[in-house]
mmCIF file of C-alpha atoms in Angstrom:
data_model
loop_
_atom_site.group_PDB
_atom_site.id
_atom_site.type_symbol
_atom_site.label_atom_id
_atom_site.label_comp_id
_atom_site.label_asym_id
_atom_site.label_seq_id
_atom_site.Cartn_x
_atom_site.Cartn_y
_atom_site.Cartn_z
ATOM 1 C CA UNK A 547 34.596 -111.972 -6.802
ATOM 2 C CA UNK A 548 35.600 -109.209 -4.541
ATOM 3 C CA UNK A 549 39.233 -108.264 -4.613
ATOM 4 C CA UNK A 550 40.935 -108.798 -1.332
ATOM 5 C CA UNK A 551 42.949 -105.717 -0.440
ATOM 6 C CA UNK A 552 46.170 -106.188 1.357
ATOM 7 C CA UNK A 553 47.082 -104.156 4.392
ATOM 8 C CA UNK A 554 49.444 -102.055 2.328
ATOM 9 C CA UNK A 555 46.741 -101.235 -0.197
ATOM 10 C CA UNK A 556 44.399 -100.183 2.578
ATOM 11 C CA UNK A 557 47.071 -97.954 4.098
ATOM 12 C CA UNK A 558 47.881 -96.378 0.677
ATOM 13 C CA UNK A 559 44.185 -95.855 -0.012
ATOM 14 C CA UNK A 560 43.644 -94.173 3.307
ATOM 15 C CA UNK A 561 46.617 -91.905 2.724
ATOM 16 C CA UNK A 562 45.258 -90.898 -0.662
ATOM 17 C CA UNK A 563 41.873 -90.030 0.828
ATOM 18 C CA UNK A 564 43.531 -88.044 3.652
ATOM 19 C CA UNK A 565 45.762 -86.256 1.260
ATOM 20 C CA UNK A 566 42.826 -85.323 -0.976
ATOM 21 C CA UNK A 567 40.794 -83.989 1.974
ATOM 22 C CA UNK A 568 43.782 -82.105 3.242
ATOM 23 C CA UNK A 569 44.254 -80.432 -0.158
ATOM 24 C CA UNK A 570 40.626 -79.243 -0.253
ATOM 25 C CA UNK A 571 40.951 -77.739 3.218
ATOM 26 C CA UNK A 572 44.057 -75.837 2.214
ATOM 27 C CA UNK A 573 42.347 -74.409 -0.890
ATOM 28 C CA UNK A 574 39.416 -73.107 1.210
ATOM 29 C CA UNK A 575 41.696 -71.609 3.780
ATOM 30 C CA UNK A 576 43.731 -69.868 1.092
ATOM 31 C CA UNK A 577 40.634 -68.340 -0.525
ATOM 32 C CA UNK A 578 39.432 -66.901 2.760
ATOM 33 C CA UNK A 579 42.820 -65.510 3.486
ATOM 34 C CA UNK A 580 42.886 -63.734 0.100
ATOM 35 C CA UNK A 581 39.504 -62.166 0.722
ATOM 36 C CA UNK A 582 40.524 -60.856 4.150
ATOM 37 C CA UNK A 583 43.640 -59.302 2.715
ATOM 38 C CA UNK A 584 41.561 -57.465 0.021
ATOM 39 C CA UNK A 585 39.205 -56.069 2.600
ATOM 40 C CA UNK A 586 42.096 -54.837 4.698
ATOM 41 C CA UNK A 587 43.634 -53.124 1.664
ATOM 42 C CA UNK A 588 40.303 -51.362 0.865
ATOM 43 C CA UNK A 589 39.926 -50.113 4.438
ATOM 44 C CA UNK A 590 43.500 -48.886 4.469
ATOM 45 C CA UNK A 591 43.020 -47.064 1.179
ATOM 46 C CA UNK A 592 39.791 -45.413 2.401
ATOM 47 C CA UNK A 593 41.441 -44.301 5.619
ATOM 48 C CA UNK A 594 44.375 -42.908 3.619
ATOM 49 C CA UNK A 595 42.022 -40.945 1.299
ATOM 50 C CA UNK A 596 40.099 -39.502 4.263
ATOM 51 C CA UNK A 597 43.390 -38.385 5.908
ATOM 52 C CA UNK A 598 44.569 -36.775 2.677
ATOM 53 C CA UNK A 599 41.192 -34.931 2.265
ATOM 54 C CA UNK A 600 41.310 -33.617 5.832
ATOM 55 C CA UNK A 601 44.881 -32.536 5.418
ATOM 56 C CA UNK A 602 43.977 -30.606 2.207
ATOM 57 C CA UNK A 603 40.942 -29.023 3.908
ATOM 58 C CA UNK A 604 43.043 -27.834 6.909
ATOM 59 C CA UNK A 605 45.686 -26.525 4.526
ATOM 60 C CA UNK A 606 43.031 -24.641 2.494
ATOM 61 C CA UNK A 607 41.553 -23.017 5.629
ATOM 62 C CA UNK A 608 44.983 -21.971 6.831
ATOM 63 C CA UNK A 609 45.836 -20.570 3.394
ATOM 64 C CA UNK A 610 42.554 -18.570 3.217
ATOM 65 C CA UNK A 611 43.040 -17.103 6.695
ATOM 66 C CA UNK A 612 46.620 -16.107 5.925
ATOM 67 C CA UNK A 613 45.777 -14.538 2.544
ATOM 68 C CA UNK A 614 42.405 -12.896 3.322
ATOM 69 C CA UNK A 615 42.403 -10.307 6.077
ATOM 70 C CA UNK A 616 38.833 -9.069 5.377
ATOM 71 C CA UNK A 617 37.221 -11.447 7.908
ATOM 72 C CA UNK A 618 39.233 -9.841 10.684
ATOM 73 C CA UNK A 619 39.273 -6.337 9.177
ATOM 74 C CA UNK A 620 37.916 -3.315 11.014
ATOM 75 C CA UNK A 621 35.270 -2.739 8.316
ATOM 76 C CA UNK A 622 33.928 -6.284 8.697
ATOM 77 C CA UNK A 623 33.865 -6.125 12.477
ATOM 78 C CA UNK A 624 32.142 -2.715 12.362
ATOM 79 C CA UNK A 625 29.394 -3.996 10.066
ATOM 80 C CA UNK A 626 28.994 -7.089 12.292
ATOM 81 C CA UNK A 627 28.598 -4.820 15.403
ATOM 82 C CA UNK A 628 26.036 -2.657 13.565
ATOM 83 C CA UNK A 629 23.955 -5.718 12.680
ATOM 84 C CA UNK A 630 24.173 -7.086 16.205
ATOM 85 C CA UNK A 631 23.317 -3.713 17.794
ATOM 86 C CA UNK A 632 20.345 -3.032 15.474
ATOM 87 C CA UNK A 633 17.160 -2.661 17.518
ATOM 88 C CA UNK A 634 13.790 -2.871 15.782
ATOM 89 C CA UNK A 635 11.196 -0.435 17.146
ATOM 90 C CA UNK A 636 8.155 -2.701 17.124
ATOM 91 C CA UNK A 637 5.990 0.018 18.651
ATOM 92 C CA UNK A 638 6.803 2.344 15.793
ATOM 93 C CA UNK A 639 6.148 -0.381 13.228
ATOM 94 C CA UNK A 640 2.782 -1.091 14.850
ATOM 95 C CA UNK A 641 1.863 2.632 14.896
ATOM 96 C CA UNK A 642 2.837 3.035 11.224
ATOM 97 C CA UNK A 643 0.803 -0.029 10.263
ATOM 98 C CA UNK A 644 -2.167 1.282 12.257
ATOM 99 C CA UNK A 645 -1.950 4.687 10.559
ATOM 100 C CA UNK A 646 -1.796 3.077 7.089
ATOM 101 C CA UNK A 647 -4.826 0.890 7.819
ATOM 102 C CA UNK A 648 -6.721 3.910 9.197
ATOM 103 C CA UNK A 649 -5.904 5.980 6.131
ATOM 104 C CA UNK A 650 -7.011 3.113 3.867
ATOM 105 C CA UNK A 651 -10.317 2.712 5.782
ATOM 106 C CA UNK A 652 -10.893 6.511 5.576
ATOM 107 C CA UNK A 653 -10.262 6.567 1.833
ATOM 108 C CA UNK A 654 -12.578 3.561 1.379
ATOM 109 C CA UNK A 655 -15.363 5.364 3.275
ATOM 110 C CA UNK A 656 -14.822 8.479 1.184
ATOM 111 C CA UNK A 657 -15.134 6.511 -2.038
ATOM 112 C CA UNK A 658 -18.328 4.839 -0.784
ATOM 113 C CA UNK A 659 -19.697 8.228 0.310
ATOM 114 C CA UNK A 660 -18.907 9.765 -3.084
ATOM 115 C CA UNK A 661 -20.642 6.902 -4.884
ATOM 116 C CA UNK A 662 -23.698 7.374 -2.615
ATOM 117 C CA UNK A 663 -23.582 11.119 -3.309
ATOM 118 C CA UNK A 664 -23.438 10.388 -7.020
ATOM 119 C CA UNK A 665 -26.538 8.218 -6.774
ATOM 120 C CA UNK A 666 -28.319 10.828 -4.707
ATOM 121 C CA UNK A 667 -27.287 13.595 -7.193
ATOM 122 C CA UNK A 668 -28.650 11.555 -10.083
ATOM 123 C CA UNK A 669 -31.909 10.981 -8.219
ATOM 124 C CA UNK A 670 -32.113 14.699 -7.403
ATOM 125 C CA UNK A 671 -31.488 15.554 -11.073
ATOM 126 C CA UNK A 672 -34.312 13.265 -12.084
ATOM 127 C CA UNK A 673 -36.561 14.862 -9.474
ATOM 128 C CA UNK A 674 -35.536 18.344 -10.602
ATOM 129 C CA UNK A 675 -36.246 17.402 -14.265
ATOM 130 C CA UNK A 676 -39.700 16.171 -13.271
ATOM 131 C CA UNK A 677 -40.263 19.244 -11.124
ATOM 132 C CA UNK A 678 -39.251 21.519 -14.052
ATOM 133 C CA UNK A 679 -41.553 19.621 -16.320
ATOM 134 C CA UNK A 680 -44.382 19.911 -13.839
ATOM 135 C CA UNK A 681 -43.564 23.654 -13.432
ATOM 136 C CA UNK A 682 -43.719 24.151 -17.193
ATOM 137 C CA UNK A 683 -46.995 22.334 -17.368
ATOM 138 C CA UNK A 684 -48.247 24.395 -14.409
ATOM 139 C CA UNK A 685 -47.110 27.613 -16.114
ATOM 140 C CA UNK A 686 -48.881 26.633 -19.304
ATOM 141 C CA UNK A 687 -51.990 25.807 -17.325
ATOM 142 C CA UNK A 688 -51.698 29.175 -15.480
ATOM 143 C CA UNK A 689 -51.304 30.962 -18.812
ATOM 144 C CA UNK A 690 -54.439 29.292 -20.149
ATOM 145 C CA UNK A 691 -56.284 30.164 -16.945
ATOM 146 C CA UNK A 692 -55.004 33.734 -17.154
ATOM 147 C CA UNK A 693 -56.124 34.039 -20.750
ATOM 148 C CA UNK A 694 -59.501 32.632 -19.849
ATOM 149 C CA UNK A 695 -59.827 34.971 -16.890
ATOM 150 C CA UNK A 696 -58.721 37.954 -18.978
ATOM 151 C CA UNK A 697 -61.209 36.944 -21.611
ATOM 152 C CA UNK A 698 -63.912 36.635 -19.002
ATOM 153 C CA UNK A 699 -62.895 39.874 -17.278
ATOM 154 C CA UNK A 700 -61.592 38.182 -14.072
ATOM 155 C CA UNK A 701 -58.422 39.749 -12.378
ATOM 156 C CA UNK A 702 -55.668 38.333 -10.019
ATOM 157 C CA UNK A 703 -54.216 35.726 -12.453
ATOM 158 C CA UNK A 704 -50.617 37.058 -12.333
ATOM 159 C CA UNK A 705 -50.477 36.961 -8.545
ATOM 160 C CA UNK A 706 -51.657 33.348 -8.408
ATOM 161 C CA UNK A 707 -49.112 32.344 -11.066
ATOM 162 C CA UNK A 708 -46.178 33.830 -9.083
ATOM 163 C CA UNK A 709 -47.374 32.104 -5.896
ATOM 164 C CA UNK A 710 -47.494 28.750 -7.714
ATOM 165 C CA UNK A 711 -43.876 29.127 -9.072
ATOM 166 C CA UNK A 712 -42.601 30.084 -5.637
ATOM 167 C CA UNK A 713 -44.162 27.020 -4.009
ATOM 168 C CA UNK A 714 -42.691 24.817 -6.719
ATOM 169 C CA UNK A 715 -39.182 26.180 -6.112
ATOM 170 C CA UNK A 716 -39.477 25.603 -2.363
ATOM 171 C CA UNK A 717 -40.288 21.909 -2.917
ATOM 172 C CA UNK A 718 -36.998 21.323 -4.737
ATOM 173 C CA UNK A 719 -34.574 19.838 -2.201
ATOM 174 C CA UNK A 720 -30.857 20.542 -2.266
ATOM 175 C CA UNK A 721 -28.381 17.725 -3.045
ATOM 176 C CA UNK A 722 -25.914 16.529 -0.412
ATOM 177 C CA UNK A 723 -23.084 18.315 -2.217
ATOM 178 C CA UNK A 724 -25.042 21.587 -2.266
ATOM 179 C CA UNK A 725 -25.801 21.204 1.440
ATOM 180 C CA UNK A 726 -22.112 20.567 2.185
ATOM 181 C CA UNK A 727 -21.049 23.542 0.178
ATOM 182 C CA UNK A 728 -23.586 25.770 1.910
ATOM 183 C CA UNK A 729 -22.459 24.586 5.352
ATOM 184 C CA UNK A 730 -18.755 25.125 4.561
ATOM 185 C CA UNK A 731 -19.326 28.639 3.223
ATOM 186 C CA UNK A 732 -21.496 29.444 6.225
ATOM 187 C CA UNK A 733 -19.053 28.253 8.883
ATOM 188 C CA UNK A 734 -15.563 28.707 7.389
ATOM 189 C CA UNK A 735 -13.576 31.321 5.470
ATOM 190 C CA UNK A 736 -10.788 30.390 3.055
ATOM 191 C CA UNK A 737 -7.733 31.954 1.461
ATOM 192 C CA UNK A 738 -5.511 30.541 -1.289
ATOM 193 C CA UNK A 739 -2.862 28.235 0.276
ATOM 194 C CA UNK A 740 -0.285 28.919 -2.487
ATOM 195 C CA UNK A 741 0.079 30.657 -5.839
ATOM 196 C CA UNK A 742 0.334 28.168 -8.630
ATOM 197 C CA UNK A 743 -1.190 26.435 -11.615
ATOM 198 C CA UNK A 744 -3.900 23.779 -11.275
ATOM 199 C CA UNK A 745 -2.443 20.630 -12.776
ATOM 200 C CA UNK A 746 -5.301 18.244 -11.891
ATOM 201 C CA UNK A 747 -8.884 19.116 -11.049
ATOM 202 C CA UNK A 748 -11.355 17.487 -8.711
ATOM 203 C CA UNK A 749 -13.359 14.353 -9.765
ATOM 204 C CA UNK A 750 -12.887 11.736 -12.461
ATOM 205 C CA UNK A 751 -9.731 12.038 -14.539
ATOM 206 C CA UNK A 752 -7.603 9.989 -16.953
ATOM 207 C CA UNK A 753 -4.816 8.371 -15.012
ATOM 208 C CA UNK A 754 -1.338 8.817 -16.595
ATOM 209 C CA UNK A 755 0.145 5.944 -14.551
ATOM 210 C CA UNK A 756 -1.201 2.841 -12.773
ATOM 211 C CA UNK A 757 -0.461 4.395 -9.364
ATOM 212 C CA UNK A 758 -2.566 7.516 -9.992
ATOM 213 C CA UNK A 759 -6.216 7.077 -8.872
ATOM 214 C CA UNK A 760 -8.908 7.909 -11.414
ATOM 215 C CA UNK A 761 -11.175 9.540 -8.828
ATOM 216 C CA UNK A 762 -9.376 12.666 -7.620
ATOM 217 C CA UNK A 763 -10.542 13.790 -4.187
ATOM 218 C CA UNK A 764 -8.941 17.238 -4.334
ATOM 219 C CA UNK A 765 -7.169 19.732 -6.509
ATOM 220 C CA UNK A 766 -3.462 19.577 -7.434
ATOM 221 C CA UNK A 767 -1.694 22.955 -7.547
ATOM 222 C CA UNK A 768 1.709 22.766 -9.227
ATOM 223 C CA UNK A 769 4.435 24.940 -7.696
ATOM 224 C CA UNK A 770 8.226 24.991 -7.222
ATOM 225 C CA UNK A 771 9.765 22.601 -4.742
ATOM 226 C CA UNK A 772 10.017 24.285 -1.345
ATOM 227 C CA UNK A 773 7.280 26.902 -1.953
ATOM 228 C CA UNK A 774 5.769 27.902 1.407
ATOM 229 C CA UNK A 775 2.224 26.682 2.015
ATOM 230 C CA UNK A 776 -0.135 28.865 4.079
ATOM 231 C CA UNK A 777 -3.058 27.543 6.037
ATOM 232 C CA UNK A 778 -6.250 28.358 4.130
ATOM 233 C CA UNK A 779 -8.181 28.417 7.392
ATOM 234 C CA UNK A 780 -7.662 28.515 11.110
ATOM 235 C CA UNK A 781 -8.060 25.255 13.057
ATOM 236 C CA UNK A 782 -6.343 22.414 14.862
ATOM 237 C CA UNK A 783 -3.790 19.998 13.330
ATOM 238 C CA UNK A 784 -5.380 16.571 13.898
ATOM 239 C CA UNK A 785 -2.951 14.628 11.585
ATOM 240 C CA UNK A 786 0.729 15.307 10.831
ATOM 241 C CA UNK A 787 2.033 12.205 9.134
ATOM 242 C CA UNK A 788 4.605 10.917 6.635
ATOM 243 C CA UNK A 789 2.866 7.633 5.897
ATOM 244 C CA UNK A 790 0.646 6.499 3.029
ATOM 245 C CA UNK A 791 0.040 7.710 -0.529
ATOM 246 C CA UNK A 792 -0.249 11.325 0.764
ATOM 247 C CA UNK A 793 3.436 11.274 1.807
ATOM 248 C CA UNK A 794 4.111 14.065 4.214
ATOM 249 C CA UNK A 795 0.700 15.603 4.874
ATOM 250 C CA UNK A 796 -1.402 17.606 7.286
ATOM 251 C CA UNK A 797 -5.095 17.492 8.215
ATOM 252 C CA UNK A 798 -6.522 20.646 9.836
ATOM 253 C CA UNK A 799 -9.959 20.478 11.457
ATOM 254 C CA UNK A 800 -12.465 23.303 11.893
ATOM 255 C CA UNK A 801 -15.695 21.797 13.338
ATOM 256 C CA UNK A 802 -17.188 19.503 10.710
ATOM 257 C CA UNK A 803 -14.883 20.931 8.021
ATOM 258 C CA UNK A 804 -11.379 19.572 7.432
ATOM 259 C CA UNK A 805 -8.620 20.530 5.003
ATOM 260 C CA UNK A 806 -5.781 18.247 3.781
ATOM 261 C CA UNK A 807 -2.406 19.461 2.505
ATOM 262 C CA UNK A 808 -0.554 16.474 0.922
ATOM 263 C CA UNK A 809 2.753 15.515 -0.764
ATOM 264 C CA UNK A 810 4.669 18.183 1.256
ATOM 265 C CA UNK A 811 8.459 18.423 1.372
ATOM 266 C CA UNK A 812 8.608 19.624 5.020
ATOM 267 C CA UNK A 813 5.990 20.104 7.758
ATOM 268 C CA UNK A 814 6.232 23.145 10.009
ATOM 269 C CA UNK A 815 3.569 22.095 12.536
ATOM 270 C CA UNK A 816 2.771 18.970 14.461
ATOM 271 C CA UNK A 817 -0.328 17.140 15.657
ATOM 272 C CA UNK A 818 -2.226 19.105 18.325
ATOM 273 C CA UNK A 819 -0.980 22.531 17.196
ATOM 274 C CA UNK A 820 -3.467 25.413 16.757
ATOM 275 C CA UNK A 821 -2.880 27.291 13.503
ATOM 276 C CA UNK A 822 -4.196 30.602 12.283
ATOM 277 C CA UNK A 823 -5.323 31.543 8.793
ATOM 278 C CA UNK A 824 -2.364 32.515 6.619
ATOM 279 C CA UNK A 825 0.223 30.828 8.880
ATOM 280 C CA UNK A 826 3.016 28.991 7.077
ATOM 281 C CA UNK A 827 2.484 25.282 7.780
ATOM 282 C CA UNK A 828 4.556 23.328 5.219
ATOM 283 C CA UNK A 829 6.569 23.334 1.954
ATOM 284 C CA UNK A 830 5.527 22.073 -1.494
ATOM 285 C CA UNK A 831 7.100 18.715 -2.245
ATOM 286 C CA UNK A 832 6.655 15.435 -4.130
ATOM 287 C CA UNK A 833 6.492 12.827 -1.363
ATOM 288 C CA UNK A 834 4.212 9.796 -1.353
ATOM 289 C CA UNK A 835 2.339 8.806 -4.535
ATOM 290 C CA UNK A 836 3.335 11.838 -6.568
ATOM 291 C CA UNK A 837 4.709 12.500 -10.037
ATOM 292 C CA UNK A 838 6.155 15.964 -9.404
ATOM 293 C CA UNK A 839 6.212 18.938 -6.981
ATOM 294 C CA UNK A 840 2.666 20.093 -6.244
ATOM 295 C CA UNK A 841 0.192 20.628 -3.369
ATOM 296 C CA UNK A 842 -2.762 18.293 -3.136
ATOM 297 C CA UNK A 843 -5.456 20.549 -1.594
ATOM 298 C CA UNK A 844 -8.555 18.735 -0.321
ATOM 299 C CA UNK A 845 -11.645 19.992 1.520
ATOM 300 C CA UNK A 846 -14.097 17.751 3.381
ATOM 301 C CA UNK A 847 -17.347 18.260 5.184
ATOM 302 C CA UNK A 848 -18.074 15.431 7.626
ATOM 303 C CA UNK A 849 -15.422 13.398 5.699
ATOM 304 C CA UNK A 850 -17.312 13.943 2.422
ATOM 305 C CA UNK A 851 -14.933 15.496 -0.186
ATOM 306 C CA UNK A 852 -15.963 18.675 -1.972
ATOM 307 C CA UNK A 853 -14.593 20.331 -5.045
ATOM 308 C CA UNK A 854 -12.352 23.133 -3.640
ATOM 309 C CA UNK A 855 -13.007 25.315 -6.662
ATOM 310 C CA UNK A 856 -16.673 25.469 -5.610
ATOM 311 C CA UNK A 857 -15.536 26.965 -2.270
ATOM 312 C CA UNK A 858 -12.806 29.457 -3.287
ATOM 313 C CA UNK A 859 -10.905 30.666 -6.294
ATOM 314 C CA UNK A 860 -7.575 28.887 -6.745
#
């Protein structure tokens, strides 16, 4: 049987249910309130830390400025003005780069030409050997013919033998180096540019350092720093430069013949000047790719290098 609830019981039951629901609502509200307070505290703490950090930074900047006068010193301002006023000469940089590339191309052509000359010289040597062998065989044949003719009482053998040797010599062609030497001696006269000791000869050599090329295109004449250099020939100054491995150097042209004076300390002439034989044109130095004071003396015929000691006594 169901229990019949009185009106008072119903009222009390309703109050209990209301009170229970009201208590749950208060617990939720309290929890949310606590969370909001924590967030506010975190934001406040973060803001406070940021303000403290900014204050310390401002204090540090003020302290550095007050205790370090270098930033506003005359020396600092002078250096800043020098940096701001520096003007790069792009035209000069371009010209120097162009000269270096031109010098490199010229040296490369010279090396290729020397290799070709070496091949031609070897071929000429082989031809000369064959010609000498043929000459010897011809001489032996002529001797046999002469002996036979003398035995048979026939004259004129000696004259025919000399004619044969002369024709053989005429058929031997000169090497390119011999032709260049002959042309230089026929068109140009030389004097010694300086008095000194030859420290490195022309041609292949044992390099003492990695920067020293094994193939030497001229002759090095050791002398004291500042020794006056005289022009070995007359001619026109076509190059007066301070760039490249040659350092301060001159190139004087006489027709197909050119002479290079390299590693100088000072140059007395400039590009376009006409110089006479014996004129002082520079001083001995050690500029560029050099290991000590000396004159690099180089002779070329149509840009083919020649051993200077085959042209004049140094």
